[in-house]
């Protein structure tokens, strides 16, 4: 039974090995770009959760849930930590973008759309 299991795993590894080899990163910029592709969705999710936490605390503070003073203090605490989390996440994101663009020369993927630019179609600018 173990031999069959090892044989199956070996066959799968051998079949997938060329795929991994062709997908190999060629430099530091490719590595950073692929890591950024993994981190950006997670960062968006974390910022969204921090916003939800802040607004949850704000709702508890405003509505006071039956006049309970503990709910007011709990709402203040949740809002405070939600704001701290947002500040830290956005600051770290800004520092990472600064390092990528200025020190490493990488583009973050947010490019200008060219709105308002001069038309340079196949026949040149319109007459």
mmCIF file of N, CA and C in Angstrom:
data_model
loop_
_atom_site.group_PDB
_atom_site.id
_atom_site.type_symbol
_atom_site.label_atom_id
_atom_site.label_comp_id
_atom_site.label_asym_id
_atom_site.label_seq_id
_atom_site.Cartn_x
_atom_site.Cartn_y
_atom_site.Cartn_z
ATOM 1 N N UNK A 1 0.823 -1.192 0.000
ATOM 2 C CA UNK A 1 0.000 0.000 0.000
ATOM 3 C C UNK A 1 0.868 1.257 0.000
ATOM 4 N N UNK A 2 1.933 1.258 0.801
ATOM 5 C CA UNK A 2 2.820 2.413 0.851
ATOM 6 C C UNK A 2 3.564 2.600 -0.463
ATOM 7 N N UNK A 3 3.926 1.485 -1.100
ATOM 8 C CA UNK A 3 4.646 1.570 -2.367
ATOM 9 C C UNK A 3 3.752 2.220 -3.424
ATOM 10 N N UNK A 4 2.487 1.850 -3.440
ATOM 11 C CA UNK A 4 1.556 2.425 -4.401
ATOM 12 C C UNK A 4 1.383 3.925 -4.147
ATOM 13 N N UNK A 5 1.328 4.296 -2.887
ATOM 14 C CA UNK A 5 1.185 5.703 -2.524
ATOM 15 C C UNK A 5 2.408 6.494 -2.981
ATOM 16 N N UNK A 6 3.605 5.982 -2.723
ATOM 17 C CA UNK A 6 4.835 6.658 -3.142
ATOM 18 C C UNK A 6 4.944 6.718 -4.660
ATOM 19 N N UNK A 7 4.498 5.673 -5.329
ATOM 20 C CA UNK A 7 4.530 5.651 -6.782
ATOM 21 C C UNK A 7 3.599 6.717 -7.361
ATOM 22 N N UNK A 8 2.405 6.842 -6.801
ATOM 23 C CA UNK A 8 1.459 7.860 -7.264
ATOM 24 C C UNK A 8 2.008 9.267 -7.046
ATOM 25 N N UNK A 9 2.573 9.507 -5.883
ATOM 26 C CA UNK A 9 3.149 10.823 -5.592
ATOM 27 C C UNK A 9 4.313 11.108 -6.530
ATOM 28 N N UNK A 10 5.143 10.113 -6.786
ATOM 29 C CA UNK A 10 6.285 10.294 -7.685
ATOM 30 C C UNK A 10 5.832 10.622 -9.102
ATOM 31 N N UNK A 11 4.806 9.958 -9.569
ATOM 32 C CA UNK A 11 4.294 10.226 -10.916
ATOM 33 C C UNK A 11 3.744 11.647 -11.006
ATOM 34 N N UNK A 12 3.001 12.058 -10.000
ATOM 35 C CA UNK A 12 2.446 13.417 -9.996
ATOM 36 C C UNK A 12 3.558 14.455 -9.986
ATOM 37 N N UNK A 13 4.575 14.233 -9.158
ATOM 38 C CA UNK A 13 5.701 15.172 -9.086
ATOM 39 C C UNK A 13 6.423 15.243 -10.423
ATOM 40 N N UNK A 14 6.660 14.108 -11.048
ATOM 41 C CA UNK A 14 7.349 14.096 -12.335
ATOM 42 C C UNK A 14 6.529 14.768 -13.433
ATOM 43 N N UNK A 15 5.215 14.629 -13.379
ATOM 44 C CA UNK A 15 4.376 15.278 -14.380
ATOM 45 C C UNK A 15 4.307 16.790 -14.182
ATOM 46 N N UNK A 16 4.371 17.238 -12.941
ATOM 47 C CA UNK A 16 4.276 18.665 -12.658
ATOM 48 C C UNK A 16 5.625 19.375 -12.665
ATOM 49 N N UNK A 17 6.713 18.647 -12.672
ATOM 50 C CA UNK A 17 8.042 19.251 -12.614
ATOM 51 C C UNK A 17 8.322 20.204 -13.773
ATOM 52 N N UNK A 18 7.995 19.871 -15.012
ATOM 53 C CA UNK A 18 8.242 20.839 -16.093
ATOM 54 C C UNK A 18 7.440 22.129 -15.925
ATOM 55 N N UNK A 19 6.235 22.019 -15.411
ATOM 56 C CA UNK A 19 5.421 23.205 -15.183
ATOM 57 C C UNK A 19 6.093 24.131 -14.189
ATOM 58 N N UNK A 20 6.617 23.559 -13.129
ATOM 59 C CA UNK A 20 7.305 24.357 -12.119
ATOM 60 C C UNK A 20 8.573 24.961 -12.701
ATOM 61 N N UNK A 21 9.290 24.210 -13.507
ATOM 62 C CA UNK A 21 10.538 24.715 -14.078
ATOM 63 C C UNK A 21 10.284 25.870 -15.037
ATOM 64 N N UNK A 22 9.242 25.780 -15.850
ATOM 65 C CA UNK A 22 8.954 26.865 -16.782
ATOM 66 C C UNK A 22 8.374 28.087 -16.083
ATOM 67 N N UNK A 23 7.831 27.903 -14.912
ATOM 68 C CA UNK A 23 7.270 29.025 -14.167
ATOM 69 C C UNK A 23 8.282 29.626 -13.206
ATOM 70 N N UNK A 24 9.524 29.234 -13.314
ATOM 71 C CA UNK A 24 10.547 29.723 -12.396
ATOM 72 C C UNK A 24 10.734 31.226 -12.549
ATOM 73 N N UNK A 25 10.982 31.868 -11.425
ATOM 74 C CA UNK A 25 11.227 33.300 -11.425
ATOM 75 C C UNK A 25 12.633 33.569 -11.935
ATOM 76 N N UNK A 26 12.781 34.643 -12.679
ATOM 77 C CA UNK A 26 14.077 34.917 -13.286
ATOM 78 C C UNK A 26 14.878 35.962 -12.536
ATOM 79 N N UNK A 27 14.302 36.621 -11.575
ATOM 80 C CA UNK A 27 15.051 37.638 -10.854
ATOM 81 C C UNK A 27 14.316 38.111 -9.620
ATOM 82 N N UNK A 28 14.930 39.053 -8.956
ATOM 83 C CA UNK A 28 14.363 39.595 -7.725
ATOM 84 C C UNK A 28 13.066 40.340 -8.017
ATOM 85 N N UNK A 29 13.019 41.043 -9.130
ATOM 86 C CA UNK A 29 11.812 41.800 -9.465
ATOM 87 C C UNK A 29 10.616 40.868 -9.665
ATOM 88 N N UNK A 30 10.838 39.723 -10.305
ATOM 89 C CA UNK A 30 9.751 38.757 -10.485
ATOM 90 C C UNK A 30 9.287 38.203 -9.145
ATOM 91 N N UNK A 31 10.230 37.941 -8.260
ATOM 92 C CA UNK A 31 9.887 37.432 -6.935
ATOM 93 C C UNK A 31 9.057 38.451 -6.168
ATOM 94 N N UNK A 32 9.485 39.704 -6.183
ATOM 95 C CA UNK A 32 8.762 40.748 -5.463
ATOM 96 C C UNK A 32 7.381 40.952 -6.070
ATOM 97 N N UNK A 33 7.287 40.911 -7.376
ATOM 98 C CA UNK A 33 5.997 41.081 -8.042
ATOM 99 C C UNK A 33 5.041 39.945 -7.698
ATOM 100 N N UNK A 34 5.545 38.721 -7.647
ATOM 101 C CA UNK A 34 4.668 37.598 -7.304
ATOM 102 C C UNK A 34 4.246 37.654 -5.842
ATOM 103 N N UNK A 35 5.141 38.081 -4.958
ATOM 104 C CA UNK A 35 4.772 38.237 -3.547
ATOM 105 C C UNK A 35 3.733 39.339 -3.408
ATOM 106 N N UNK A 36 3.917 40.416 -4.154
ATOM 107 C CA UNK A 36 2.956 41.513 -4.125
ATOM 108 C C UNK A 36 1.586 41.040 -4.609
ATOM 109 N N UNK A 37 1.566 40.171 -5.604
ATOM 110 C CA UNK A 37 0.308 39.630 -6.094
ATOM 111 C C UNK A 37 -0.418 38.791 -5.054
ATOM 112 N N UNK A 38 0.328 38.197 -4.134
ATOM 113 C CA UNK A 38 -0.290 37.437 -3.051
ATOM 114 C C UNK A 38 -0.735 38.340 -1.905
ATOM 115 N N UNK A 39 0.039 39.379 -1.628
ATOM 116 C CA UNK A 39 -0.222 40.217 -0.458
ATOM 117 C C UNK A 39 -1.337 41.226 -0.708
ATOM 118 N N UNK A 40 -1.441 41.774 -1.911
ATOM 119 C CA UNK A 40 -2.431 42.818 -2.181
ATOM 120 C C UNK A 40 -3.871 42.403 -1.873
ATOM 121 N N UNK A 41 -4.342 41.221 -2.287
ATOM 122 C CA UNK A 41 -5.709 40.844 -1.915
ATOM 123 C C UNK A 41 -5.882 40.665 -0.403
ATOM 124 N N UNK A 42 -4.854 40.148 0.259
ATOM 125 C CA UNK A 42 -4.940 39.986 1.709
ATOM 126 C C UNK A 42 -4.989 41.337 2.408
ATOM 127 N N UNK A 43 -4.222 42.297 1.905
ATOM 128 C CA UNK A 43 -4.229 43.633 2.483
ATOM 129 C C UNK A 43 -5.587 44.295 2.289
ATOM 130 N N UNK A 44 -6.179 44.115 1.128
ATOM 131 C CA UNK A 44 -7.511 44.671 0.881
ATOM 132 C C UNK A 44 -8.536 44.075 1.843
ATOM 133 N N UNK A 45 -8.448 42.785 2.066
ATOM 134 C CA UNK A 45 -9.351 42.125 3.006
ATOM 135 C C UNK A 45 -9.146 42.647 4.424
ATOM 136 N N UNK A 46 -7.888 42.820 4.831
ATOM 137 C CA UNK A 46 -7.592 43.305 6.180
ATOM 138 C C UNK A 46 -8.088 44.733 6.376
ATOM 139 N N UNK A 47 -7.911 45.587 5.378
ATOM 140 C CA UNK A 47 -8.411 46.960 5.481
ATOM 141 C C UNK A 47 -9.936 46.954 5.567
ATOM 142 N N UNK A 48 -10.570 46.101 4.791
ATOM 143 C CA UNK A 48 -12.025 45.989 4.865
ATOM 144 C C UNK A 48 -12.502 45.541 6.239
ATOM 145 N N UNK A 49 -11.809 44.568 6.824
ATOM 146 C CA UNK A 49 -12.175 44.111 8.169
ATOM 147 C C UNK A 49 -11.964 45.201 9.207
ATOM 148 N N UNK A 50 -10.895 45.980 9.073
ATOM 149 C CA UNK A 50 -10.652 47.077 10.011
ATOM 150 C C UNK A 50 -11.736 48.145 9.883
ATOM 151 N N UNK A 51 -12.178 48.408 8.664
ATOM 152 C CA UNK A 51 -13.275 49.365 8.477
ATOM 153 C C UNK A 51 -14.573 48.858 9.099
ATOM 154 N N UNK A 52 -14.846 47.578 8.913
ATOM 155 C CA UNK A 52 -16.045 46.992 9.526
ATOM 156 C C UNK A 52 -15.961 47.091 11.046
ATOM 157 N N UNK A 53 -14.781 46.818 11.612
ATOM 158 C CA UNK A 53 -14.610 46.917 13.062
ATOM 159 C C UNK A 53 -14.839 48.345 13.534
ATOM 160 N N UNK A 54 -14.298 49.312 12.809
ATOM 161 C CA UNK A 54 -14.483 50.710 13.197
ATOM 162 C C UNK A 54 -15.959 51.081 13.190
ATOM 163 N N UNK A 55 -16.656 50.747 12.107
ATOM 164 C CA UNK A 55 -18.068 51.112 12.027
ATOM 165 C C UNK A 55 -18.931 50.320 13.012
ATOM 166 N N UNK A 56 -18.515 49.112 13.347
ATOM 167 C CA UNK A 56 -19.230 48.348 14.376
ATOM 168 C C UNK A 56 -19.097 49.060 15.724
ATOM 169 N N UNK A 57 -17.893 49.507 16.047
ATOM 170 C CA UNK A 57 -17.686 50.264 17.285
ATOM 171 C C UNK A 57 -18.446 51.573 17.274
ATOM 172 N N UNK A 58 -18.492 52.236 16.125
ATOM 173 C CA UNK A 58 -19.236 53.486 16.009
ATOM 174 C C UNK A 58 -20.726 53.253 16.246
ATOM 175 N N UNK A 59 -21.256 52.174 15.694
ATOM 176 C CA UNK A 59 -22.671 51.853 15.898
ATOM 177 C C UNK A 59 -22.952 51.552 17.367
ATOM 178 N N UNK A 60 -22.052 50.805 18.010
ATOM 179 C CA UNK A 60 -22.245 50.514 19.433
ATOM 180 C C UNK A 60 -22.178 51.791 20.257
ATOM 181 N N UNK A 61 -21.314 52.721 19.868
ATOM 182 C CA UNK A 61 -21.173 53.974 20.598
ATOM 183 C C UNK A 61 -22.399 54.864 20.403
ATOM 184 N N UNK A 62 -22.889 54.961 19.175
ATOM 185 C CA UNK A 62 -24.012 55.854 18.890
ATOM 186 C C UNK A 62 -25.315 55.317 19.474
ATOM 187 N N UNK A 63 -25.585 54.046 19.274
ATOM 188 C CA UNK A 63 -26.871 53.499 19.692
ATOM 189 C C UNK A 63 -26.883 53.075 21.151
ATOM 190 N N UNK A 64 -25.758 52.928 21.766
ATOM 191 C CA UNK A 64 -25.562 52.636 23.191
ATOM 192 C C UNK A 64 -26.279 51.382 23.663
ATOM 193 N N UNK A 65 -26.869 50.650 22.784
ATOM 194 C CA UNK A 65 -27.489 49.350 23.074
ATOM 195 C C UNK A 65 -28.203 49.313 24.426
ATOM 196 N N UNK A 66 -29.250 50.080 24.549
ATOM 197 C CA UNK A 66 -30.059 50.068 25.755
ATOM 198 C C UNK A 66 -29.520 50.958 26.862
ATOM 199 N N UNK A 67 -28.693 51.931 26.541
ATOM 200 C CA UNK A 67 -28.161 52.839 27.546
ATOM 201 C C UNK A 67 -27.073 52.226 28.400
ATOM 202 N N UNK A 68 -26.527 51.135 27.983
ATOM 203 C CA UNK A 68 -25.488 50.446 28.751
ATOM 204 C C UNK A 68 -24.156 51.185 28.606
ATOM 205 N N UNK A 69 -23.584 51.597 29.734
ATOM 206 C CA UNK A 69 -22.295 52.298 29.706
ATOM 207 C C UNK A 69 -21.161 51.375 29.260
ATOM 208 N N UNK A 70 -21.296 50.093 29.551
ATOM 209 C CA UNK A 70 -20.268 49.144 29.110
ATOM 210 C C UNK A 70 -20.236 49.072 27.589
ATOM 211 N N UNK A 71 -21.407 49.168 26.953
ATOM 212 C CA UNK A 71 -21.465 49.150 25.492
ATOM 213 C C UNK A 71 -20.805 50.393 24.908
ATOM 214 N N UNK A 72 -20.952 51.539 25.588
ATOM 215 C CA UNK A 72 -20.314 52.769 25.122
ATOM 216 C C UNK A 72 -18.802 52.627 25.187
ATOM 217 N N UNK A 73 -18.290 52.131 26.303
ATOM 218 C CA UNK A 73 -16.839 51.946 26.443
ATOM 219 C C UNK A 73 -16.321 50.899 25.458
ATOM 220 N N UNK A 74 -17.102 49.850 25.271
ATOM 221 C CA UNK A 74 -16.714 48.816 24.311
ATOM 222 C C UNK A 74 -16.678 49.386 22.892
ATOM 223 N N UNK A 75 -17.651 50.224 22.560
ATOM 224 C CA UNK A 75 -17.671 50.867 21.247
ATOM 225 C C UNK A 75 -16.472 51.778 21.043
ATOM 226 N N UNK A 76 -16.106 52.541 22.071
ATOM 227 C CA UNK A 76 -14.925 53.412 21.982
ATOM 228 C C UNK A 76 -13.661 52.585 21.766
ATOM 229 N N UNK A 77 -13.570 51.484 22.499
ATOM 230 C CA UNK A 77 -12.379 50.634 22.384
ATOM 231 C C UNK A 77 -12.275 50.023 20.985
ATOM 232 N N UNK A 78 -13.393 49.542 20.450
ATOM 233 C CA UNK A 78 -13.387 48.940 19.115
ATOM 234 C C UNK A 78 -13.032 49.986 18.058
ATOM 235 N N UNK A 79 -13.591 51.204 18.183
ATOM 236 C CA UNK A 79 -13.265 52.265 17.224
ATOM 237 C C UNK A 79 -11.788 52.624 17.286
ATOM 238 N N UNK A 80 -11.249 52.713 18.503
ATOM 239 C CA UNK A 80 -9.838 53.079 18.660
ATOM 240 C C UNK A 80 -8.939 52.046 17.995
ATOM 241 N N UNK A 81 -9.182 50.771 18.257
ATOM 242 C CA UNK A 81 -8.327 49.737 17.674
ATOM 243 C C UNK A 81 -8.553 49.587 16.175
ATOM 244 N N UNK A 82 -9.764 49.863 15.698
ATOM 245 C CA UNK A 82 -10.009 49.856 14.260
ATOM 246 C C UNK A 82 -9.226 50.950 13.550
ATOM 247 N N UNK A 83 -9.197 52.150 14.150
ATOM 248 C CA UNK A 83 -8.420 53.247 13.565
ATOM 249 C C UNK A 83 -6.926 52.967 13.611
ATOM 250 N N UNK A 84 -6.453 52.405 14.713
ATOM 251 C CA UNK A 84 -5.029 52.066 14.814
ATOM 252 C C UNK A 84 -4.661 51.034 13.753
ATOM 253 N N UNK A 85 -5.510 50.025 13.572
ATOM 254 C CA UNK A 85 -5.235 48.995 12.566
ATOM 255 C C UNK A 85 -5.212 49.597 11.165
ATOM 256 N N UNK A 86 -6.172 50.475 10.857
ATOM 257 C CA UNK A 86 -6.183 51.127 9.549
ATOM 258 C C UNK A 86 -4.927 51.955 9.332
ATOM 259 N N UNK A 87 -4.534 52.725 10.339
ATOM 260 C CA UNK A 87 -3.342 53.566 10.219
ATOM 261 C C UNK A 87 -2.098 52.722 9.973
ATOM 262 N N UNK A 88 -1.946 51.653 10.732
ATOM 263 C CA UNK A 88 -0.756 50.805 10.582
ATOM 264 C C UNK A 88 -0.738 50.149 9.205
ATOM 265 N N UNK A 89 -1.877 49.608 8.763
ATOM 266 C CA UNK A 89 -1.907 48.917 7.468
ATOM 267 C C UNK A 89 -1.632 49.864 6.308
ATOM 268 N N UNK A 90 -2.246 51.035 6.332
ATOM 269 C CA UNK A 90 -2.032 51.983 5.241
ATOM 270 C C UNK A 90 -0.605 52.521 5.271
ATOM 271 N N UNK A 91 -0.047 52.730 6.459
ATOM 272 C CA UNK A 91 1.338 53.204 6.565
ATOM 273 C C UNK A 91 2.316 52.169 6.033
ATOM 274 N N UNK A 92 2.135 50.924 6.418
ATOM 275 C CA UNK A 92 3.020 49.860 5.931
ATOM 276 C C UNK A 92 2.882 49.712 4.424
ATOM 277 N N UNK A 93 1.662 49.793 3.906
ATOM 278 C CA UNK A 93 1.453 49.716 2.465
ATOM 279 C C UNK A 93 2.183 50.856 1.755
ATOM 280 N N UNK A 94 2.105 52.070 2.303
ATOM 281 C CA UNK A 94 2.793 53.210 1.705
ATOM 282 C C UNK A 94 4.300 53.054 1.726
ATOM 283 N N UNK A 95 4.841 52.542 2.817
ATOM 284 C CA UNK A 95 6.288 52.325 2.913
ATOM 285 C C UNK A 95 6.733 51.278 1.899
ATOM 286 N N UNK A 96 5.965 50.209 1.764
ATOM 287 C CA UNK A 96 6.310 49.159 0.798
ATOM 288 C C UNK A 96 6.258 49.706 -0.621
ATOM 289 N N UNK A 97 5.236 50.498 -0.947
ATOM 290 C CA UNK A 97 5.150 51.105 -2.278
ATOM 291 C C UNK A 97 6.337 52.031 -2.527
ATOM 292 N N UNK A 98 6.731 52.801 -1.521
ATOM 293 C CA UNK A 98 7.876 53.702 -1.658
ATOM 294 C C UNK A 98 9.150 52.922 -1.949
ATOM 295 N N UNK A 99 9.353 51.849 -1.212
ATOM 296 C CA UNK A 99 10.546 51.023 -1.424
ATOM 297 C C UNK A 99 10.527 50.409 -2.818
ATOM 298 N N UNK A 100 9.380 49.894 -3.230
ATOM 299 C CA UNK A 100 9.291 49.253 -4.542
ATOM 300 C C UNK A 100 9.535 50.236 -5.677
ATOM 301 N N UNK A 101 8.940 51.402 -5.604
ATOM 302 C CA UNK A 101 9.029 52.336 -6.720
ATOM 303 C C UNK A 101 10.343 53.103 -6.735
ATOM 304 N N UNK A 102 10.786 53.590 -5.593
ATOM 305 C CA UNK A 102 11.968 54.447 -5.577
ATOM 306 C C UNK A 102 13.272 53.677 -5.478
ATOM 307 N N UNK A 103 13.312 52.674 -4.637
ATOM 308 C CA UNK A 103 14.568 51.964 -4.438
ATOM 309 C C UNK A 103 14.763 50.815 -5.417
ATOM 310 N N UNK A 104 13.696 50.083 -5.715
ATOM 311 C CA UNK A 104 13.823 48.926 -6.597
ATOM 312 C C UNK A 104 13.418 49.221 -8.032
ATOM 313 N N UNK A 105 12.749 50.341 -8.256
ATOM 314 C CA UNK A 105 12.337 50.696 -9.607
ATOM 315 C C UNK A 105 11.205 49.858 -10.146
ATOM 316 N N UNK A 106 10.404 49.286 -9.273
ATOM 317 C CA UNK A 106 9.271 48.468 -9.712
ATOM 318 C C UNK A 106 8.028 49.327 -9.815
ATOM 319 N N UNK A 107 7.172 48.993 -10.753
ATOM 320 C CA UNK A 107 5.894 49.661 -10.879
ATOM 321 C C UNK A 107 4.864 48.823 -10.149
ATOM 322 N N UNK A 108 3.993 49.450 -9.378
ATOM 323 C CA UNK A 108 3.037 48.714 -8.565
ATOM 324 C C UNK A 108 1.861 48.184 -9.359
ATOM 325 N N UNK A 109 1.775 48.513 -10.614
ATOM 326 C CA UNK A 109 0.656 48.044 -11.421
ATOM 327 C C UNK A 109 -0.422 49.085 -11.586
ATOM 328 N N UNK A 110 -0.352 50.179 -10.832
ATOM 329 C CA UNK A 110 -1.336 51.238 -10.982
ATOM 330 C C UNK A 110 -0.792 52.239 -11.988
ATOM 331 N N UNK A 111 -1.245 52.127 -13.207
ATOM 332 C CA UNK A 111 -0.737 52.987 -14.265
ATOM 333 C C UNK A 111 -1.753 54.054 -14.596
ATOM 334 N N UNK A 112 -1.297 55.097 -15.200
ATOM 335 C CA UNK A 112 -2.173 56.179 -15.617
ATOM 336 C C UNK A 112 -3.009 55.714 -16.802
ATOM 337 N N UNK A 113 -4.249 56.133 -16.834
ATOM 338 C CA UNK A 113 -5.127 55.708 -17.919
ATOM 339 C C UNK A 113 -4.934 56.536 -19.173
ATOM 340 N N UNK A 114 -4.215 57.625 -19.082
ATOM 341 C CA UNK A 114 -3.980 58.459 -20.245
ATOM 342 C C UNK A 114 -5.139 59.378 -20.563
ATOM 343 N N UNK A 115 -6.068 59.571 -19.654
ATOM 344 C CA UNK A 115 -7.209 60.442 -19.875
ATOM 345 C C UNK A 115 -6.705 61.876 -19.982
ATOM 346 N N UNK A 116 -7.173 62.574 -20.964
ATOM 347 C CA UNK A 116 -6.761 63.960 -21.145
ATOM 348 C C UNK A 116 -5.476 64.098 -21.934
ATOM 349 N N UNK A 117 -4.924 62.985 -22.348
ATOM 350 C CA UNK A 117 -3.694 63.038 -23.120
ATOM 351 C C UNK A 117 -3.968 63.423 -24.562
ATOM 352 N N UNK A 118 -2.952 63.645 -25.283
ATOM 353 C CA UNK A 118 -3.067 64.037 -26.685
ATOM 354 C C UNK A 118 -3.334 62.806 -27.543
ATOM 355 N N UNK A 119 -4.225 62.936 -28.500
ATOM 356 C CA UNK A 119 -4.574 61.824 -29.383
ATOM 357 C C UNK A 119 -3.442 61.589 -30.369
ATOM 358 N N UNK A 120 -2.966 60.364 -30.388
ATOM 359 C CA UNK A 120 -1.923 60.012 -31.355
ATOM 360 C C UNK A 120 -2.339 58.726 -32.051
ATOM 361 N N UNK A 121 -3.395 58.814 -32.807
ATOM 362 C CA UNK A 121 -3.902 57.665 -33.537
ATOM 363 C C UNK A 121 -3.063 57.383 -34.771
ATOM 364 N N UNK A 122 -3.526 56.480 -35.628
ATOM 365 C CA UNK A 122 -2.756 56.095 -36.803
ATOM 366 C C UNK A 122 -2.501 57.253 -37.765
ATOM 367 N N UNK A 123 -3.398 58.228 -37.808
ATOM 368 C CA UNK A 123 -3.201 59.332 -38.746
ATOM 369 C C UNK A 123 -2.726 60.597 -38.046
ATOM 370 N N UNK A 124 -2.294 60.488 -36.805
ATOM 371 C CA UNK A 124 -1.819 61.663 -36.071
ATOM 372 C C UNK A 124 -2.960 62.375 -35.378
ATOM 373 N N UNK A 125 -2.692 63.572 -34.895
ATOM 374 C CA UNK A 125 -3.739 64.322 -34.192
ATOM 375 C C UNK A 125 -4.885 64.689 -35.131
ATOM 376 N N UNK A 126 -6.113 64.775 -34.587
ATOM 377 C CA UNK A 126 -7.256 65.125 -35.439
ATOM 378 C C UNK A 126 -7.119 66.548 -35.972
ATOM 379 N N UNK A 127 -7.644 66.775 -37.159
ATOM 380 C CA UNK A 127 -7.549 68.101 -37.798
ATOM 381 C C UNK A 127 -8.772 68.919 -37.505
#
